[in-house]
């Protein structure tokens, strides 16, 4: 818990002095002498969904030429529950073509990222996003971020209700400062005096949260959102086909630092059940408890999971009850079976059809024989429903009439986008984070390495006559865990170029952390390590037993 005598971290000081997230961002944008903004402001733009980056592959050459790094910006668009209209998609696509190198990136949290935006184009991009009734505000930073929800509300009335609550949570928990409006949308400037009163942040206070905060809603049996990886989670409980409330989970988080045992991935605990009308009060109580007790001196120890481990789950739960005014009811039984997406056409409660497409690592860009930008644009131009972003970086074309299905299928085939038909579940369910060249924290490749690695894993599996359908592989370029590698059957976590820590035995439904089995391996060593294990798995698995579950039962537990 917070010790008042501890020194606040530098980021806390920046937030305090920022006048509700303004800092000198506006001035920095006007400075044409550099492609960067002031260092303190790089912390503040995160709250506006914008990260300053530079192309790491050009660093050495630019330094040799005595040039400043090739600065550019990543902007993350919030899409609560992953639902956007085709008009919105077309607007994002058009901005990507104009300013973002022709690419969009669907993230592991149902959001959309632009990469490579130049400082001079940032405002125009944000204004274009705003015109499509979307924003990047609070997509990053020490606040509640994009609220996730199992997509496709048309699967059942429970799915529709869950999305409704995701959108309410998203609205209620967005910060109130006018800084975003003022800086990016040329909104009215608020004077310091006004900002103290009209603009107070009733939920967050002037220094916001000690660290990022994430919420997900899951609908059993699908744990596609990986609810246990979130600071706060809601597991939908149904009776007679209707939502009756949620089991509440707290304290999940993936981030860790290599060789620092004080940091660790942690799965959330279920603390009880609440009816739907208590969801907002519970979320606010969890957030204010973290706001008041979270560690503001050491950012590596500032996530909610550490606040809970330091204070104890009972204390935390009682504090949330006290603040919300609601006592949790006992949790209700639930069962998750998978944390993957389900590909292909599904029929919805609306009597329309919905097609879940595999998008490799969520990267929407035209490549030789897979023209994702052009193909999805062509679909969006004739499609009357929505595009839904999944928590595994994929996309659902939602709301297609029976008669329009063939046309969509033909378009997807024409642009090379029907990969879900030909790839195996092993490949379809594998995930990698962005990593190099844009991520400033990457220690190894992830997204660019995943296809090669999966080919090699498939070859080793084939030797043991295993299709690998029950194996989830996730790779990240560093231990921060952006592709949630610590809940995968097989997790590779970047240590250095070409080298990874190998984690095995995660729960196939995201319900169990895997374990570190070997450190700092290159590809050959990883495959050599996996080969005999796959052999034993082939011989010893029970019917449909997922790799991580078998491994945990048969080997790791021993
Ligand atoms: Fe992440 C930081 C990308 C989901 C844990 N993450 C970053 C940054 C912004 C790097 C930075 O701080 O400079 C990465 C930008 C790379 C780039 O060039 O785009 C980045 N994170 C991503 C995305 C785009 C990965 C992807 O391949 O899709 C995901 C965007 C999600 C979104 O739309 O909001 C993404 N990040 C996650 C997740 C998964 C999740 O939330 O379900 C996690 C693990 C869960 C968690 O939060 O514990 C995650 N990202 C982190 C961390 C570690 C936080 C911690 O508690 O230690 C960092 C580093 C940090 O915050 O200091 C980080
Ligand atoms: Fe970057 Fe690490 Fe996140 Fe991958 S896991 S995107 S390398 S911060």
Tab-separated table of N, CA and C and ligand atoms in Angstrom, residues 433-435 439 441-443 476-478 480-482, ligand 2:
chain	number	residue	atom	x	y	z
A	433	UNK	N	2.631	-10.224	-30.395
A	433	UNK	CA	2.504	-8.772	-30.211
A	433	UNK	C	3.231	-8.056	-31.355
A	434	UNK	N	3.125	-6.733	-31.367
A	434	UNK	CA	3.740	-5.919	-32.433
A	434	UNK	C	5.257	-6.069	-32.452
A	435	UNK	N	5.883	-5.823	-31.314
A	435	UNK	CA	7.356	-5.873	-31.167
A	435	UNK	C	8.080	-5.004	-32.220
A	439	UNK	N	7.903	-1.052	-31.559
A	439	UNK	CA	7.807	-1.044	-30.101
A	439	UNK	C	9.161	-0.753	-29.465
A	441	UNK	N	10.084	-1.154	-26.550
A	441	UNK	CA	10.452	-2.054	-25.457
A	441	UNK	C	10.828	-3.455	-25.938
A	442	UNK	N	10.686	-3.701	-27.247
A	442	UNK	CA	10.915	-5.061	-27.761
A	442	UNK	C	12.384	-5.461	-27.615
A	443	UNK	N	12.588	-6.708	-27.179
A	443	UNK	CA	13.939	-7.260	-27.095
A	443	UNK	C	14.160	-8.271	-28.215
A	476	UNK	N	5.752	-12.957	-27.499
A	476	UNK	CA	5.922	-11.510	-27.304
A	476	UNK	C	7.407	-11.160	-27.369
A	477	UNK	N	7.657	-9.925	-27.740
A	477	UNK	CA	9.042	-9.482	-27.903
A	477	UNK	C	9.704	-9.097	-26.603
A	478	UNK	N	8.951	-9.080	-25.510
A	478	UNK	CA	9.521	-8.757	-24.194
A	478	UNK	C	8.562	-9.266	-23.123
A	480	UNK	N	6.566	-7.890	-21.153
A	480	UNK	CA	5.368	-7.118	-20.792
A	480	UNK	C	4.072	-7.865	-21.082
A	481	UNK	N	4.114	-8.795	-21.999
A	481	UNK	CA	2.978	-9.707	-22.137
A	481	UNK	C	1.814	-9.206	-22.969
A	482	UNK	N	2.082	-8.396	-24.005
A	482	UNK	CA	0.982	-7.771	-24.754
A	482	UNK	C	0.120	-8.766	-25.527
B	2	LIG	FE1	6.341	-4.316	-27.146
B	2	LIG	FE2	6.855	-6.048	-25.244
B	2	LIG	FE3	4.359	-5.321	-25.710
B	2	LIG	FE4	5.572	-6.828	-27.440
B	2	LIG	S1	5.132	-7.396	-25.314
B	2	LIG	S2	4.402	-4.979	-27.942
B	2	LIG	S3	7.657	-6.127	-27.333
B	2	LIG	S4	5.942	-4.004	-24.952
